Amino acid sequence: MPLRALIWDVDGTLAETERDGHLPAFNAAFEALGVPWRWSVQRYGELLPVTGGYERLLHDMASQPGAPVTLAERERLARQLHLDKNRRYAQIVAEGRIPLREGVRALMDDCRAAGMPMAIATTTSRSNVEALLGAHLGAAWREWFACVLCGEDAPRKKPDPQVYVLALEGLGLQANEVLAIEDSPVGVRACVAAGVPVLVTRSVYFADAQCPGALAVGPNLGIAEGWSSALRSHRLRIDLDVLRALAEQ
Ligand code: XBP
Ligand code: MG
């Protein structure tokens, strides 16, 4: 089928937001709110399969000796921490500390030049998407995308397919007319469950992870070398022509 739209994941795919943005923001929020524990880079990686920052906080509290005892208290603390974390995340992004990953901007520019619609399908909060894309694409970033689906829009978070189903509805397309770009096994599972073909740009936290069901797996969009066989190409990077050819295979 000819490719009719591209769907982008956000965290890990557009930028290394987990290690460089969310994690330090969570730890700063713990400190600011007097919470006695911190997350190491490794511990945060173990928690990443629990999607959603709020859900991740609650999950972790179940094994934190210093956490509040009742569920109601935990939920209240998790809400406070999550709000504070997202404010700090926006600050980190605004300070220019999180670049886009290689090849992301070039592929977005390809799509804009070719009139290829793009969508966002993420588990992260809308405020985080606004912060990241506003910082990198400018105040008119929203015009770059036909639809933007975030955690608030799809409460059943990845690996549930809900956010991809909503993105397809927003685009008015069938699953086999689009390609998604993801970085995590959980994101790939969401795509597979929605029937959406997906390629994987490996992020730091999922450098060695198996991603069954992905069409192709590679190091990043800025380089054509190192991608699995389905995406071998003579181009220098993963550009729109490479993706069009992949979709037609
Ligand atoms: C990744 C997530 C998010 C982020 C944190 O989203 O699971 O929860 O870790 O963001 P994706 P929030 O890869 O789908 O972009 O704290 O806003 O949930
Ligand atoms: Mg991701």
PDB file of C-alpha atoms and ligand atoms in Angstrom:
ATOM      1  CA  MET A   1       0.000   0.000   0.000  1.00  0.00           C
ATOM      2  CA  PRO A   2       1.259   3.545  -0.646  1.00  0.00           C
ATOM      3  CA  LEU A   3       2.293   5.323   2.527  1.00  0.00           C
ATOM      4  CA  ARG A   4      -0.261   7.983   3.517  1.00  0.00           C
ATOM      5  CA  ALA A   5       0.939   9.134   6.950  1.00  0.00           C
ATOM      6  CA  LEU A   6       3.649   8.752   9.560  1.00  0.00           C
ATOM      7  CA  ILE A   7       2.875   8.332  13.276  1.00  0.00           C
ATOM      8  CA  TRP A   8       5.512   9.361  15.805  1.00  0.00           C
ATOM      9  CA  ASP A   9       5.990   8.109  19.342  1.00  0.00           C
ATOM     10  CA  VAL A  10       7.554  10.800  21.594  1.00  0.00           C
ATOM     11  CA  ASP A  11       9.654   9.620  24.563  1.00  0.00           C
ATOM     12  CA  GLY A  12      12.780   7.826  23.420  1.00  0.00           C
ATOM     13  CA  THR A  13      11.859   8.228  19.739  1.00  0.00           C
ATOM     14  CA  LEU A  14      11.991  11.991  19.211  1.00  0.00           C
ATOM     15  CA  ALA A  15      14.585  12.535  21.952  1.00  0.00           C
ATOM     16  CA  GLU A  16      16.233  10.791  24.910  1.00  0.00           C
ATOM     17  CA  THR A  17      13.615  12.329  27.171  1.00  0.00           C
ATOM     18  CA  GLU A  18      13.450   9.448  29.661  1.00  0.00           C
ATOM     19  CA  ARG A  19      17.084   9.471  30.843  1.00  0.00           C
ATOM     20  CA  ASP A  20      17.764  13.178  30.305  1.00  0.00           C
ATOM     21  CA  GLY A  21      14.375  14.759  31.077  1.00  0.00           C
ATOM     22  CA  HIS A  22      11.831  12.721  33.020  1.00  0.00           C
ATOM     23  CA  LEU A  23      14.315  10.931  35.315  1.00  0.00           C
ATOM     24  CA  PRO A  24      16.092  14.071  36.643  1.00  0.00           C
ATOM     25  CA  ALA A  25      12.708  15.806  36.887  1.00  0.00           C
ATOM     26  CA  PHE A  26      11.275  12.928  38.964  1.00  0.00           C
ATOM     27  CA  ASN A  27      14.273  13.001  41.304  1.00  0.00           C
ATOM     28  CA  ALA A  28      14.057  16.787  41.709  1.00  0.00           C
ATOM     29  CA  ALA A  29      10.344  16.434  42.481  1.00  0.00           C
ATOM     30  CA  PHE A  30      11.109  13.775  45.135  1.00  0.00           C
ATOM     31  CA  GLU A  31      13.539  16.172  46.768  1.00  0.00           C
ATOM     32  CA  ALA A  32      11.234  19.202  46.557  1.00  0.00           C
ATOM     33  CA  LEU A  33       8.324  17.319  48.137  1.00  0.00           C
ATOM     34  CA  GLY A  34      10.430  15.735  50.885  1.00  0.00           C
ATOM     35  CA  VAL A  35      10.119  12.188  49.545  1.00  0.00           C
ATOM     36  CA  PRO A  36      12.962  10.043  50.939  1.00  0.00           C
ATOM     37  CA  TRP A  37      13.820   7.933  47.865  1.00  0.00           C
ATOM     38  CA  ARG A  38      15.511   8.616  44.497  1.00  0.00           C
ATOM     39  CA  TRP A  39      15.618   6.617  41.245  1.00  0.00           C
ATOM     40  CA  SER A  40      18.938   5.581  39.695  1.00  0.00           C
ATOM     41  CA  VAL A  41      19.323   5.404  35.906  1.00  0.00           C
ATOM     42  CA  GLN A  42      19.115   1.622  36.217  1.00  0.00           C
ATOM     43  CA  ARG A  43      16.066   1.586  38.501  1.00  0.00           C
ATOM     44  CA  TYR A  44      14.242   3.965  36.155  1.00  0.00           C
ATOM     45  CA  GLY A  45      14.933   1.558  33.281  1.00  0.00           C
ATOM     46  CA  GLU A  46      13.369  -1.255  35.310  1.00  0.00           C
ATOM     47  CA  LEU A  47      10.289   0.916  35.862  1.00  0.00           C
ATOM     48  CA  LEU A  48       9.857   2.016  32.235  1.00  0.00           C
ATOM     49  CA  PRO A  49       7.651  -0.929  31.214  1.00  0.00           C
ATOM     50  CA  VAL A  50       5.059   0.632  33.553  1.00  0.00           C
ATOM     51  CA  THR A  51       3.860   3.327  31.143  1.00  0.00           C
ATOM     52  CA  GLY A  52       2.629   6.685  32.390  1.00  0.00           C
ATOM     53  CA  GLY A  53       4.557   8.739  34.934  1.00  0.00           C
ATOM     54  CA  TYR A  54       1.704   8.701  37.464  1.00  0.00           C
ATOM     55  CA  GLU A  55       1.214   4.937  37.111  1.00  0.00           C
ATOM     56  CA  ARG A  56       5.011   4.446  37.417  1.00  0.00           C
ATOM     57  CA  LEU A  57       5.106   6.404  40.684  1.00  0.00           C
ATOM     58  CA  LEU A  58       2.255   4.379  42.171  1.00  0.00           C
ATOM     59  CA  HIS A  59       3.761   1.079  41.057  1.00  0.00           C
ATOM     60  CA  ASP A  60       7.112   1.961  42.644  1.00  0.00           C
ATOM     61  CA  MET A  61       5.507   3.034  45.939  1.00  0.00           C
ATOM     62  CA  ALA A  62       4.299  -0.527  46.456  1.00  0.00           C
ATOM     63  CA  SER A  63       7.930  -1.519  47.178  1.00  0.00           C
ATOM     64  CA  GLN A  64       9.186   1.704  48.820  1.00  0.00           C
ATOM     65  CA  PRO A  65       9.414   1.331  52.615  1.00  0.00           C
ATOM     66  CA  GLY A  66       9.066   5.118  53.027  1.00  0.00           C
ATOM     67  CA  ALA A  67       5.857   5.377  50.974  1.00  0.00           C
ATOM     68  CA  PRO A  68       2.499   6.381  52.512  1.00  0.00           C
ATOM     69  CA  VAL A  69       0.493   3.470  53.849  1.00  0.00           C
ATOM     70  CA  THR A  70      -2.982   3.925  52.382  1.00  0.00           C
ATOM     71  CA  LEU A  71      -3.793   3.857  48.683  1.00  0.00           C
ATOM     72  CA  ALA A  72      -5.581   7.212  48.930  1.00  0.00           C
ATOM     73  CA  GLU A  73      -2.444   8.827  50.398  1.00  0.00           C
ATOM     74  CA  ARG A  74      -0.257   7.253  47.746  1.00  0.00           C
ATOM     75  CA  GLU A  75      -2.505   8.461  44.962  1.00  0.00           C
ATOM     76  CA  ARG A  76      -2.465  11.980  46.385  1.00  0.00           C
ATOM     77  CA  LEU A  77       1.330  11.982  46.638  1.00  0.00           C
ATOM     78  CA  ALA A  78       1.694  10.502  43.138  1.00  0.00           C
ATOM     79  CA  ARG A  79      -0.543  13.256  41.699  1.00  0.00           C
ATOM     80  CA  GLN A  80       1.528  15.971  43.422  1.00  0.00           C
ATOM     81  CA  LEU A  81       4.819  14.431  42.333  1.00  0.00           C
ATOM     82  CA  HIS A  82       3.640  13.954  38.767  1.00  0.00           C
ATOM     83  CA  LEU A  83       2.497  17.564  38.438  1.00  0.00           C
ATOM     84  CA  ASP A  84       5.750  18.844  39.903  1.00  0.00           C
ATOM     85  CA  LYS A  85       7.806  16.472  37.715  1.00  0.00           C
ATOM     86  CA  ASN A  86       6.085  17.697  34.553  1.00  0.00           C
ATOM     87  CA  ARG A  87       6.788  21.355  35.478  1.00  0.00           C
ATOM     88  CA  ARG A  88      10.445  20.520  35.989  1.00  0.00           C
ATOM     89  CA  TYR A  89      10.548  18.512  32.769  1.00  0.00           C
ATOM     90  CA  ALA A  90       9.232  21.535  30.823  1.00  0.00           C
ATOM     91  CA  GLN A  91      11.937  23.660  32.429  1.00  0.00           C
ATOM     92  CA  ILE A  92      14.691  21.204  31.425  1.00  0.00           C
ATOM     93  CA  VAL A  93      13.384  21.162  27.852  1.00  0.00           C
ATOM     94  CA  ALA A  94      13.081  24.968  27.732  1.00  0.00           C
ATOM     95  CA  GLU A  95      16.724  25.231  28.806  1.00  0.00           C
ATOM     96  CA  GLY A  96      17.670  23.403  25.595  1.00  0.00           C
ATOM     97  CA  ARG A  97      19.061  20.380  27.428  1.00  0.00           C
ATOM     98  CA  ILE A  98      17.292  17.759  25.287  1.00  0.00           C
ATOM     99  CA  PRO A  99      18.131  17.719  21.563  1.00  0.00           C
ATOM    100  CA  LEU A 100      16.037  15.826  19.030  1.00  0.00           C
ATOM    101  CA  ARG A 101      17.586  12.493  18.063  1.00  0.00           C
ATOM    102  CA  GLU A 102      19.541  12.242  14.822  1.00  0.00           C
ATOM    103  CA  GLY A 103      17.448  12.193  11.683  1.00  0.00           C
ATOM    104  CA  VAL A 104      14.180  13.153  13.377  1.00  0.00           C
ATOM    105  CA  ARG A 105      14.057  16.758  12.186  1.00  0.00           C
ATOM    106  CA  ALA A 106      15.227  15.786   8.685  1.00  0.00           C
ATOM    107  CA  LEU A 107      12.461  13.182   8.330  1.00  0.00           C
ATOM    108  CA  MET A 108       9.862  15.638   9.640  1.00  0.00           C
ATOM    109  CA  ASP A 109      11.103  18.180   7.088  1.00  0.00           C
ATOM    110  CA  ASP A 110      10.793  15.518   4.340  1.00  0.00           C
ATOM    111  CA  CYS A 111       7.162  14.952   5.348  1.00  0.00           C
ATOM    112  CA  ARG A 112       6.374  18.657   5.403  1.00  0.00           C
ATOM    113  CA  ALA A 113       7.979  19.195   1.998  1.00  0.00           C
ATOM    114  CA  ALA A 114       6.088  16.229   0.509  1.00  0.00           C
ATOM    115  CA  GLY A 115       2.728  17.020   2.147  1.00  0.00           C
ATOM    116  CA  MET A 116       2.867  13.696   4.010  1.00  0.00           C
ATOM    117  CA  PRO A 117       0.612  13.978   7.087  1.00  0.00           C
ATOM    118  CA  MET A 118       2.159  13.264  10.495  1.00  0.00           C
ATOM    119  CA  ALA A 119       0.546  12.344  13.821  1.00  0.00           C
ATOM    120  CA  ILE A 120       1.763  11.980  17.404  1.00  0.00           C
ATOM    121  CA  ALA A 121       0.752   8.903  19.426  1.00  0.00           C
ATOM    122  CA  THR A 122       2.236   8.990  22.916  1.00  0.00           C
ATOM    123  CA  THR A 123       1.590   7.910  26.466  1.00  0.00           C
ATOM    124  CA  THR A 124       3.180  11.051  27.845  1.00  0.00           C
ATOM    125  CA  SER A 125       1.234  14.057  29.153  1.00  0.00           C
ATOM    126  CA  ARG A 126       0.137  16.753  26.680  1.00  0.00           C
ATOM    127  CA  SER A 127       2.132  19.418  28.538  1.00  0.00           C
ATOM    128  CA  ASN A 128       5.329  17.439  27.916  1.00  0.00           C
ATOM    129  CA  VAL A 129       4.614  17.157  24.184  1.00  0.00           C
ATOM    130  CA  GLU A 130       3.907  20.890  24.021  1.00  0.00           C
ATOM    131  CA  ALA A 131       7.162  21.666  25.822  1.00  0.00           C
ATOM    132  CA  LEU A 132       9.327  19.406  23.649  1.00  0.00           C
ATOM    133  CA  LEU A 133       7.842  20.215  20.256  1.00  0.00           C
ATOM    134  CA  GLY A 134       7.406  23.912  21.036  1.00  0.00           C
ATOM    135  CA  ALA A 135      11.092  24.107  21.931  1.00  0.00           C
ATOM    136  CA  HIS A 136      12.242  22.355  18.762  1.00  0.00           C
ATOM    137  CA  LEU A 137       9.672  23.230  16.093  1.00  0.00           C
ATOM    138  CA  GLY A 138       8.588  26.658  17.331  1.00  0.00           C
ATOM    139  CA  ALA A 139       5.303  28.136  18.508  1.00  0.00           C
ATOM    140  CA  ALA A 140       3.422  26.864  15.429  1.00  0.00           C
ATOM    141  CA  TRP A 141       4.489  23.240  16.077  1.00  0.00           C
ATOM    142  CA  ARG A 142       0.870  22.042  16.257  1.00  0.00           C
ATOM    143  CA  GLU A 143       0.395  22.845  12.564  1.00  0.00           C
ATOM    144  CA  TRP A 144       3.001  20.234  11.714  1.00  0.00           C
ATOM    145  CA  PHE A 145       0.666  17.408  12.780  1.00  0.00           C
ATOM    146  CA  ALA A 146      -2.717  16.272  11.557  1.00  0.00           C
ATOM    147  CA  CYS A 147      -3.488  14.968  15.044  1.00  0.00           C
ATOM    148  CA  VAL A 148      -1.742  14.793  18.425  1.00  0.00           C
ATOM    149  CA  LEU A 149      -2.839  12.031  20.814  1.00  0.00           C
ATOM    150  CA  CYS A 150      -1.403  12.056  24.338  1.00  0.00           C
ATOM    151  CA  GLY A 151      -1.831  10.271  27.663  1.00  0.00           C
ATOM    152  CA  GLU A 152      -4.927  12.304  28.512  1.00  0.00           C
ATOM    153  CA  ASP A 153      -6.599  11.250  25.244  1.00  0.00           C
ATOM    154  CA  ALA A 154      -5.852   7.545  25.625  1.00  0.00           C
ATOM    155  CA  PRO A 155      -6.136   6.577  29.304  1.00  0.00           C
ATOM    156  CA  ARG A 156      -5.531   2.920  28.419  1.00  0.00           C
ATOM    157  CA  LYS A 157      -1.811   3.388  27.966  1.00  0.00           C
ATOM    158  CA  LYS A 158       0.615   1.446  25.764  1.00  0.00           C
ATOM    159  CA  PRO A 159       0.847  -1.535  25.262  1.00  0.00           C
ATOM    160  CA  ASP A 160      -2.911  -1.040  24.849  1.00  0.00           C
ATOM    161  CA  PRO A 161      -3.535  -0.050  21.205  1.00  0.00           C
ATOM    162  CA  GLN A 162      -5.964   2.770  22.152  1.00  0.00           C
ATOM    163  CA  VAL A 163      -3.663   5.679  21.269  1.00  0.00           C
ATOM    164  CA  TYR A 164      -2.917   4.186  17.825  1.00  0.00           C
ATOM    165  CA  VAL A 165      -6.577   3.434  17.168  1.00  0.00           C
ATOM    166  CA  LEU A 166      -7.367   7.085  17.959  1.00  0.00           C
ATOM    167  CA  ALA A 167      -4.519   8.292  15.731  1.00  0.00           C
ATOM    168  CA  LEU A 168      -5.887   6.242  12.805  1.00  0.00           C
ATOM    169  CA  GLU A 169      -9.351   7.716  13.421  1.00  0.00           C
ATOM    170  CA  GLY A 170      -7.868  11.213  13.530  1.00  0.00           C
ATOM    171  CA  LEU A 171      -6.000  10.639  10.282  1.00  0.00           C
ATOM    172  CA  GLY A 172      -8.990   8.930   8.655  1.00  0.00           C
ATOM    173  CA  LEU A 173      -6.727   6.076   7.512  1.00  0.00           C
ATOM    174  CA  GLN A 174      -6.464   2.310   7.771  1.00  0.00           C
ATOM    175  CA  ALA A 175      -3.619   0.731   9.715  1.00  0.00           C
ATOM    176  CA  ASN A 176      -1.925  -0.577   6.552  1.00  0.00           C
ATOM    177  CA  GLU A 177      -1.715   2.961   5.100  1.00  0.00           C
ATOM    178  CA  VAL A 178       0.582   4.311   7.833  1.00  0.00           C
ATOM    179  CA  LEU A 179       3.942   3.647   9.440  1.00  0.00           C
ATOM    180  CA  ALA A 180       4.716   4.245  13.104  1.00  0.00           C
ATOM    181  CA  ILE A 181       8.121   4.999  14.611  1.00  0.00           C
ATOM    182  CA  GLU A 182       8.712   3.699  18.131  1.00  0.00           C
ATOM    183  CA  ASP A 183      11.618   2.980  20.479  1.00  0.00           C
ATOM    184  CA  SER A 184      10.252   0.516  23.038  1.00  0.00           C
ATOM    185  CA  PRO A 185       8.903  -3.041  23.125  1.00  0.00           C
ATOM    186  CA  VAL A 186       5.774  -1.721  24.854  1.00  0.00           C
ATOM    187  CA  GLY A 187       5.230   0.790  22.045  1.00  0.00           C
ATOM    188  CA  VAL A 188       5.719  -1.921  19.429  1.00  0.00           C
ATOM    189  CA  ARG A 189       3.143  -4.102  21.214  1.00  0.00           C
ATOM    190  CA  ALA A 190       0.637  -1.233  21.022  1.00  0.00           C
ATOM    191  CA  CYS A 191       1.271  -0.909  17.269  1.00  0.00           C
ATOM    192  CA  VAL A 192       1.017  -4.638  16.657  1.00  0.00           C
ATOM    193  CA  ALA A 193      -2.263  -4.786  18.596  1.00  0.00           C
ATOM    194  CA  ALA A 194      -3.626  -1.955  16.425  1.00  0.00           C
ATOM    195  CA  GLY A 195      -2.303  -3.601  13.233  1.00  0.00           C
ATOM    196  CA  VAL A 196      -0.013  -0.617  12.589  1.00  0.00           C
ATOM    197  CA  PRO A 197       3.321  -1.410  10.879  1.00  0.00           C
ATOM    198  CA  VAL A 198       6.179  -0.067  12.992  1.00  0.00           C
ATOM    199  CA  LEU A 199       9.892   0.532  12.823  1.00  0.00           C
ATOM    200  CA  VAL A 200      12.089   0.911  15.864  1.00  0.00           C
ATOM    201  CA  THR A 201      14.830   3.483  16.458  1.00  0.00           C
ATOM    202  CA  ARG A 202      16.666   2.087  19.436  1.00  0.00           C
ATOM    203  CA  SER A 203      16.882   4.451  22.419  1.00  0.00           C
ATOM    204  CA  VAL A 204      19.375   4.159  25.291  1.00  0.00           C
ATOM    205  CA  TYR A 205      16.990   2.260  27.528  1.00  0.00           C
ATOM    206  CA  PHE A 206      16.029  -0.285  24.878  1.00  0.00           C
ATOM    207  CA  ALA A 207      19.392  -0.697  23.141  1.00  0.00           C
ATOM    208  CA  ASP A 208      19.252  -4.505  23.257  1.00  0.00           C
ATOM    209  CA  ALA A 209      15.542  -5.176  23.676  1.00  0.00           C
ATOM    210  CA  GLN A 210      13.727  -7.646  21.457  1.00  0.00           C
ATOM    211  CA  CYS A 211      10.884  -6.019  19.531  1.00  0.00           C
ATOM    212  CA  PRO A 212       8.872  -8.855  17.989  1.00  0.00           C
ATOM    213  CA  GLY A 213       6.541  -7.668  15.266  1.00  0.00           C
ATOM    214  CA  ALA A 214       8.600  -4.634  14.204  1.00  0.00           C
ATOM    215  CA  LEU A 215       9.122  -4.237  10.453  1.00  0.00           C
ATOM    216  CA  ALA A 216      12.669  -3.003  10.939  1.00  0.00           C
ATOM    217  CA  VAL A 217      14.987  -2.120  13.816  1.00  0.00           C
ATOM    218  CA  GLY A 218      17.950   0.266  13.689  1.00  0.00           C
ATOM    219  CA  PRO A 219      20.203   2.623  15.633  1.00  0.00           C
ATOM    220  CA  ASN A 220      18.616   5.959  14.650  1.00  0.00           C
ATOM    221  CA  LEU A 221      16.948   7.742  11.733  1.00  0.00           C
ATOM    222  CA  GLY A 222      20.074   9.723  10.893  1.00  0.00           C
ATOM    223  CA  ILE A 223      21.964   6.747   9.544  1.00  0.00           C
ATOM    224  CA  ALA A 224      20.987   4.057   7.023  1.00  0.00           C
ATOM    225  CA  GLU A 225      23.654   1.617   8.223  1.00  0.00           C
ATOM    226  CA  GLY A 226      22.910  -0.840  10.996  1.00  0.00           C
ATOM    227  CA  TRP A 227      19.227  -1.291  10.192  1.00  0.00           C
ATOM    228  CA  SER A 228      17.715  -4.765   9.905  1.00  0.00           C
ATOM    229  CA  SER A 229      17.390  -6.191   6.404  1.00  0.00           C
ATOM    230  CA  ALA A 230      13.940  -4.801   5.599  1.00  0.00           C
ATOM    231  CA  LEU A 231      15.383  -1.293   5.583  1.00  0.00           C
ATOM    232  CA  ARG A 232      18.722  -1.727   3.805  1.00  0.00           C
ATOM    233  CA  SER A 233      19.107   1.266   1.538  1.00  0.00           C
ATOM    234  CA  HIS A 234      21.678   3.227  -0.411  1.00  0.00           C
ATOM    235  CA  ARG A 235      20.513   6.458   1.173  1.00  0.00           C
ATOM    236  CA  LEU A 236      22.561   8.155   3.880  1.00  0.00           C
ATOM    237  CA  ARG A 237      19.703   8.321   6.348  1.00  0.00           C
ATOM    238  CA  ILE A 238      16.183   6.965   6.830  1.00  0.00           C
ATOM    239  CA  ASP A 239      14.380   9.471   4.635  1.00  0.00           C
ATOM    240  CA  LEU A 240      10.811   9.546   3.392  1.00  0.00           C
ATOM    241  CA  ASP A 241      11.663   7.683   0.169  1.00  0.00           C
ATOM    242  CA  VAL A 242      13.122   4.806   2.199  1.00  0.00           C
ATOM    243  CA  LEU A 243       9.927   4.636   4.240  1.00  0.00           C
ATOM    244  CA  ARG A 244       7.695   4.811   1.161  1.00  0.00           C
ATOM    245  CA  ALA A 245       9.602   1.860  -0.319  1.00  0.00           C
ATOM    246  CA  LEU A 246       9.293  -0.066   2.960  1.00  0.00           C
ATOM    247  CA  ALA A 247       5.525   0.524   3.102  1.00  0.00           C
ATOM    248  CA  GLU A 248       5.096  -0.786  -0.440  1.00  0.00           C
ATOM    249  CA  GLN A 249       7.037  -4.012   0.187  1.00  0.00           C
TER     250      GLN A 249
HETATM  251  C1  XBP B   1       6.589   7.035  27.553  1.00  0.00           C
HETATM  252  C2  XBP B   1       5.906   7.007  28.867  1.00  0.00           C
HETATM  253  C3  XBP B   1       5.620   8.262  29.609  1.00  0.00           C
HETATM  254  C4  XBP B   1       6.873   8.984  30.084  1.00  0.00           C
HETATM  255  C5  XBP B   1       6.605  10.002  31.162  1.00  0.00           C
HETATM  256  O1  XBP B   1       5.728   7.565  26.586  1.00  0.00           O
HETATM  257  O2  XBP B   1       5.572   5.939  29.327  1.00  0.00           O
HETATM  258  O3  XBP B   1       4.824   7.919  30.700  1.00  0.00           O
HETATM  259  O4  XBP B   1       7.774   8.063  30.646  1.00  0.00           O
HETATM  260  O5  XBP B   1       5.610  10.891  30.808  1.00  0.00           O
HETATM  261  P1  XBP B   1       5.930   7.329  24.973  1.00  0.00           P
HETATM  262  P2  XBP B   1       4.385  11.226  31.799  1.00  0.00           P
HETATM  263  O6  XBP B   1       7.162   6.496  24.720  1.00  0.00           O
HETATM  264  O7  XBP B   1       4.656   6.658  24.539  1.00  0.00           O
HETATM  265  O8  XBP B   1       6.076   8.717  24.376  1.00  0.00           O
HETATM  266  O9  XBP B   1       4.956  11.442  33.150  1.00  0.00           O
HETATM  267  O10 XBP B   1       3.746  12.464  31.209  1.00  0.00           O
HETATM  268  O11 XBP B   1       3.453  10.022  31.747  1.00  0.00           O
HETATM  269 MG    MG B   2       8.745   5.745  23.503  1.00  0.00          MG
END
